């Protein structure tokens, strides 16, 4: 393997900027990942854009639709989450939706241009029985519409992953959220290892992995690249990597977290793109606080999917009108 320079160096009086010399790698070291993350911004975005264009159709943006199929009352204590029963958040709990209602919403989302339908449930783990059967019916229904189907239901075991695969689930979302060292500061009711084990069961069942994280939890750039390193050490890389920016929620321990510089999400996306050239990189939660121009920078840096729809799971998303205007602005100026 050709070594990658990790630090800008002085050669013959000129500064040599680290270059990406080989694209698909599973052995990124922390220092070189951090060196990419810290590149001069235009250099970072330029390199990421070049890699993006090598592996993806430039200008192609996938719209995904997101629905909370079971809301609130979760036994886990994730510090950022509105749906944890540990926090005092004003949120109406909703039991698992009826599959027909979910499938009708998926059909509507398809009409509005969504190619992928993502369903989220506030569970620690899936329990076998009536509720799991209802989720399987939802997945079958979404797949019958010829849409990609993704679910996020908490932890799964091997047998459950197999059943999800059998009904044609496209992808399973299970985020690692942040680097392994910082994770226990955010969540104590399950471990990083628990998350990795679920991802292993999902992958072994032949389902695509959707796994990424959140910036703005009080983590350092080193924690951010530590997360990217864990993701990029998976072979093959996760097919889908959501990058979320914290949506601060009143009543959660992270309600008052220091807001991140919006350019940090550009750096995070660009670094993810460089480390995982073939993955879909999803510009996920937090878009409603980004300007149109920052979002465009994220797309230049390698993001190729957004959630389209006025709400995420429990919080407002960038609204559909603003997104239509964004897509219009991105189209040819004729
Ligand atoms: N309970 C399941 C789980 O934790 O995997 C699925 C639902 S959970 C809400 C899905 C993901 O949403 C989390 O892993 C986290 O990355 C993201 N998320 C939750 N609350 C968020 C917030 N306030 N801001 C940004 N991302 C958030
Ligand atoms: C992901 O990475 N982001 C989505 C999806 N996967 C399930 C969830 C974002 C949630 C934002 C906070 C909320 O609306 O509750
Ligand atoms: Fe529960 Fe998922 Fe929220 Fe954690 S992120 S509290 S597991 S719904």
mmCIF file of C-alpha atoms in Angstrom, residues 75-260:
data_model
loop_
_atom_site.group_PDB
_atom_site.id
_atom_site.type_symbol
_atom_site.label_atom_id
_atom_site.label_comp_id
_atom_site.label_asym_id
_atom_site.label_seq_id
_atom_site.Cartn_x
_atom_site.Cartn_y
_atom_site.Cartn_z
ATOM 1 C CA UNK A 75 -35.718 2.842 28.231
ATOM 2 C CA UNK A 76 -32.284 3.979 26.950
ATOM 3 C CA UNK A 77 -30.631 7.152 28.263
ATOM 4 C CA UNK A 78 -29.006 8.613 25.117
ATOM 5 C CA UNK A 79 -28.227 12.172 26.229
ATOM 6 C CA UNK A 80 -29.315 13.839 22.991
ATOM 7 C CA UNK A 81 -32.615 12.080 22.471
ATOM 8 C CA UNK A 82 -36.138 13.449 22.904
ATOM 9 C CA UNK A 83 -37.515 9.923 23.130
ATOM 10 C CA UNK A 84 -35.656 8.661 26.193
ATOM 11 C CA UNK A 85 -37.880 8.023 29.202
ATOM 12 C CA UNK A 86 -34.954 9.206 31.363
ATOM 13 C CA UNK A 87 -35.378 12.832 30.279
ATOM 14 C CA UNK A 88 -38.112 15.308 31.017
ATOM 15 C CA UNK A 89 -39.106 16.261 27.478
ATOM 16 C CA UNK A 90 -42.467 17.519 26.340
ATOM 17 C CA UNK A 91 -43.332 14.800 23.860
ATOM 18 C CA UNK A 92 -46.470 12.804 23.195
ATOM 19 C CA UNK A 93 -45.765 9.101 23.272
ATOM 20 C CA UNK A 94 -47.284 7.104 20.425
ATOM 21 C CA UNK A 95 -47.600 3.345 20.258
ATOM 22 C CA UNK A 96 -46.546 1.396 17.171
ATOM 23 C CA UNK A 97 -48.415 2.582 14.078
ATOM 24 C CA UNK A 98 -50.676 0.400 12.025
ATOM 25 C CA UNK A 99 -48.834 -1.064 8.986
ATOM 26 C CA UNK A 100 -51.507 0.111 6.517
ATOM 27 C CA UNK A 101 -51.155 3.715 7.722
ATOM 28 C CA UNK A 102 -47.370 3.498 7.376
ATOM 29 C CA UNK A 103 -47.559 2.047 3.868
ATOM 30 C CA UNK A 104 -50.006 4.782 2.816
ATOM 31 C CA UNK A 105 -47.510 7.423 4.009
ATOM 32 C CA UNK A 106 -44.721 5.659 2.116
ATOM 33 C CA UNK A 107 -46.799 5.798 -1.068
ATOM 34 C CA UNK A 108 -47.323 9.542 -0.523
ATOM 35 C CA UNK A 109 -43.592 10.041 0.052
ATOM 36 C CA UNK A 110 -42.859 8.172 -3.174
ATOM 37 C CA UNK A 111 -45.213 10.476 -5.055
ATOM 38 C CA UNK A 112 -43.347 13.431 -3.580
ATOM 39 C CA UNK A 113 -40.092 12.042 -4.981
ATOM 40 C CA UNK A 114 -38.636 9.920 -2.163
ATOM 41 C CA UNK A 115 -36.741 6.818 -3.224
ATOM 42 C CA UNK A 116 -36.069 5.508 0.257
ATOM 43 C CA UNK A 117 -38.454 5.153 3.194
ATOM 44 C CA UNK A 118 -36.923 5.065 6.684
ATOM 45 C CA UNK A 119 -38.880 4.009 9.746
ATOM 46 C CA UNK A 120 -37.701 4.621 13.307
ATOM 47 C CA UNK A 121 -38.934 3.100 16.569
ATOM 48 C CA UNK A 122 -37.961 4.235 20.070
ATOM 49 C CA UNK A 123 -37.009 0.795 21.306
ATOM 50 C CA UNK A 124 -33.945 -0.539 23.103
ATOM 51 C CA UNK A 125 -34.290 -3.717 21.044
ATOM 52 C CA UNK A 126 -36.810 -5.576 18.934
ATOM 53 C CA UNK A 127 -38.993 -8.024 20.787
ATOM 54 C CA UNK A 128 -40.385 -10.974 18.887
ATOM 55 C CA UNK A 129 -44.142 -11.130 18.602
ATOM 56 C CA UNK A 130 -46.978 -8.953 17.347
ATOM 57 C CA UNK A 131 -44.949 -5.752 17.074
ATOM 58 C CA UNK A 132 -42.111 -7.351 15.144
ATOM 59 C CA UNK A 133 -44.639 -8.952 12.795
ATOM 60 C CA UNK A 134 -46.204 -5.541 12.201
ATOM 61 C CA UNK A 135 -42.793 -4.081 11.310
ATOM 62 C CA UNK A 136 -42.208 -6.957 8.879
ATOM 63 C CA UNK A 137 -45.547 -6.106 7.236
ATOM 64 C CA UNK A 138 -44.452 -2.452 6.933
ATOM 65 C CA UNK A 139 -41.209 -3.476 5.244
ATOM 66 C CA UNK A 140 -43.017 -5.788 2.815
ATOM 67 C CA UNK A 141 -45.410 -2.968 1.951
ATOM 68 C CA UNK A 142 -42.666 -0.411 1.348
ATOM 69 C CA UNK A 143 -40.693 -2.843 -0.812
ATOM 70 C CA UNK A 144 -43.846 -3.606 -2.824
ATOM 71 C CA UNK A 145 -43.914 0.104 -3.707
ATOM 72 C CA UNK A 146 -40.466 -0.363 -5.206
ATOM 73 C CA UNK A 147 -38.881 1.870 -2.628
ATOM 74 C CA UNK A 148 -35.780 1.169 -0.582
ATOM 75 C CA UNK A 149 -36.780 0.323 2.988
ATOM 76 C CA UNK A 150 -34.663 1.167 6.034
ATOM 77 C CA UNK A 151 -35.606 0.627 9.674
ATOM 78 C CA UNK A 152 -34.026 1.572 12.978
ATOM 79 C CA UNK A 153 -35.443 -0.444 15.855
ATOM 80 C CA UNK A 154 -32.612 -0.681 18.390
ATOM 81 C CA UNK A 155 -30.638 -3.863 18.976
ATOM 82 C CA UNK A 156 -31.300 -6.984 16.902
ATOM 83 C CA UNK A 157 -30.038 -10.553 17.187
ATOM 84 C CA UNK A 158 -29.005 -12.892 14.364
ATOM 85 C CA UNK A 159 -32.389 -14.551 13.996
ATOM 86 C CA UNK A 160 -34.237 -11.221 13.894
ATOM 87 C CA UNK A 161 -31.801 -9.851 11.307
ATOM 88 C CA UNK A 162 -32.452 -12.931 9.197
ATOM 89 C CA UNK A 163 -36.211 -12.349 9.379
ATOM 90 C CA UNK A 164 -35.737 -8.719 8.363
ATOM 91 C CA UNK A 165 -33.629 -9.817 5.409
ATOM 92 C CA UNK A 166 -36.247 -12.362 4.353
ATOM 93 C CA UNK A 167 -38.897 -9.669 3.865
ATOM 94 C CA UNK A 168 -36.498 -7.667 1.705
ATOM 95 C CA UNK A 169 -35.242 -4.968 4.082
ATOM 96 C CA UNK A 170 -32.751 -2.808 2.165
ATOM 97 C CA UNK A 171 -30.832 -1.341 5.106
ATOM 98 C CA UNK A 172 -30.747 -1.248 8.898
ATOM 99 C CA UNK A 173 -29.887 2.031 10.606
ATOM 100 C CA UNK A 174 -27.952 1.785 13.859
ATOM 101 C CA UNK A 175 -25.692 4.740 14.567
ATOM 102 C CA UNK A 176 -22.455 4.586 16.517
ATOM 103 C CA UNK A 177 -23.031 8.287 17.192
ATOM 104 C CA UNK A 178 -19.463 9.251 18.229
ATOM 105 C CA UNK A 179 -16.007 7.833 18.936
ATOM 106 C CA UNK A 180 -15.742 4.835 21.283
ATOM 107 C CA UNK A 181 -14.025 6.796 24.084
ATOM 108 C CA UNK A 182 -16.652 9.530 24.181
ATOM 109 C CA UNK A 183 -19.701 7.261 23.781
ATOM 110 C CA UNK A 184 -20.035 6.364 27.510
ATOM 111 C CA UNK A 185 -20.319 10.091 28.311
ATOM 112 C CA UNK A 186 -23.482 10.206 26.184
ATOM 113 C CA UNK A 187 -25.119 6.814 26.781
ATOM 114 C CA UNK A 188 -24.804 4.482 29.759
ATOM 115 C CA UNK A 189 -27.617 1.948 29.241
ATOM 116 C CA UNK A 190 -25.874 0.160 26.388
ATOM 117 C CA UNK A 191 -22.293 -0.019 25.206
ATOM 118 C CA UNK A 192 -20.409 0.668 21.999
ATOM 119 C CA UNK A 193 -19.800 -3.059 21.825
ATOM 120 C CA UNK A 194 -23.579 -3.696 21.923
ATOM 121 C CA UNK A 195 -23.953 -1.385 18.914
ATOM 122 C CA UNK A 196 -21.142 -3.163 17.043
ATOM 123 C CA UNK A 197 -22.708 -6.554 17.716
ATOM 124 C CA UNK A 198 -26.028 -5.486 16.225
ATOM 125 C CA UNK A 199 -24.220 -4.160 13.162
ATOM 126 C CA UNK A 200 -22.467 -7.515 12.811
ATOM 127 C CA UNK A 201 -25.767 -9.452 12.939
ATOM 128 C CA UNK A 202 -27.269 -7.102 10.350
ATOM 129 C CA UNK A 203 -24.365 -7.436 7.965
ATOM 130 C CA UNK A 204 -24.161 -11.210 8.339
ATOM 131 C CA UNK A 205 -27.833 -11.404 7.357
ATOM 132 C CA UNK A 206 -26.971 -9.630 4.095
ATOM 133 C CA UNK A 207 -28.683 -6.327 4.933
ATOM 134 C CA UNK A 208 -26.936 -3.062 4.024
ATOM 135 C CA UNK A 209 -25.582 -1.075 6.972
ATOM 136 C CA UNK A 210 -26.690 2.472 7.611
ATOM 137 C CA UNK A 211 -24.513 3.735 10.437
ATOM 138 C CA UNK A 212 -23.068 7.101 11.262
ATOM 139 C CA UNK A 213 -23.140 9.678 13.977
ATOM 140 C CA UNK A 214 -23.868 13.078 15.412
ATOM 141 C CA UNK A 215 -21.661 16.120 15.798
ATOM 142 C CA UNK A 216 -22.288 18.650 18.545
ATOM 143 C CA UNK A 217 -22.367 16.319 21.552
ATOM 144 C CA UNK A 218 -19.379 18.122 23.101
ATOM 145 C CA UNK A 219 -16.912 15.802 21.379
ATOM 146 C CA UNK A 220 -13.516 16.798 20.008
ATOM 147 C CA UNK A 221 -12.401 16.517 16.368
ATOM 148 C CA UNK A 222 -10.416 13.474 17.532
ATOM 149 C CA UNK A 223 -13.663 11.797 18.691
ATOM 150 C CA UNK A 224 -15.239 12.606 15.327
ATOM 151 C CA UNK A 225 -12.455 10.996 13.342
ATOM 152 C CA UNK A 226 -12.361 8.101 15.809
ATOM 153 C CA UNK A 227 -15.981 7.404 14.803
ATOM 154 C CA UNK A 228 -15.072 7.646 11.103
ATOM 155 C CA UNK A 229 -12.157 5.261 11.680
ATOM 156 C CA UNK A 230 -14.423 2.651 13.255
ATOM 157 C CA UNK A 231 -16.835 2.943 10.321
ATOM 158 C CA UNK A 232 -14.065 2.853 7.726
ATOM 159 C CA UNK A 233 -12.480 -0.211 9.323
ATOM 160 C CA UNK A 234 -15.539 -2.252 8.368
ATOM 161 C CA UNK A 235 -14.981 -4.246 5.195
ATOM 162 C CA UNK A 236 -16.859 -3.454 3.078
ATOM 163 C CA UNK A 237 -17.531 0.054 4.338
ATOM 164 C CA UNK A 238 -21.092 0.728 5.547
ATOM 165 C CA UNK A 239 -23.255 1.299 2.482
ATOM 166 C CA UNK A 240 -24.787 4.361 4.118
ATOM 167 C CA UNK A 241 -23.332 6.872 6.575
ATOM 168 C CA UNK A 242 -25.679 9.448 8.098
ATOM 169 C CA UNK A 243 -24.038 12.573 9.473
ATOM 170 C CA UNK A 244 -26.318 14.341 11.946
ATOM 171 C CA UNK A 245 -25.830 17.657 13.696
ATOM 172 C CA UNK A 246 -27.300 17.741 17.194
ATOM 173 C CA UNK A 247 -30.827 19.111 17.317
ATOM 174 C CA UNK A 248 -30.779 20.406 20.917
ATOM 175 C CA UNK A 249 -33.864 19.334 22.837
ATOM 176 C CA UNK A 250 -35.177 21.075 25.946
ATOM 177 C CA UNK A 251 -35.174 18.662 28.862
ATOM 178 C CA UNK A 252 -32.280 16.501 27.619
ATOM 179 C CA UNK A 253 -28.789 16.630 29.188
ATOM 180 C CA UNK A 254 -27.498 18.094 25.907
ATOM 181 C CA UNK A 255 -30.075 20.871 25.641
ATOM 182 C CA UNK A 256 -27.414 23.505 26.359
ATOM 183 C CA UNK A 257 -24.568 21.925 24.398
ATOM 184 C CA UNK A 258 -22.277 24.424 22.679
ATOM 185 C CA UNK A 259 -23.519 24.762 19.084
ATOM 186 C CA UNK A 260 -20.981 23.580 16.502
#
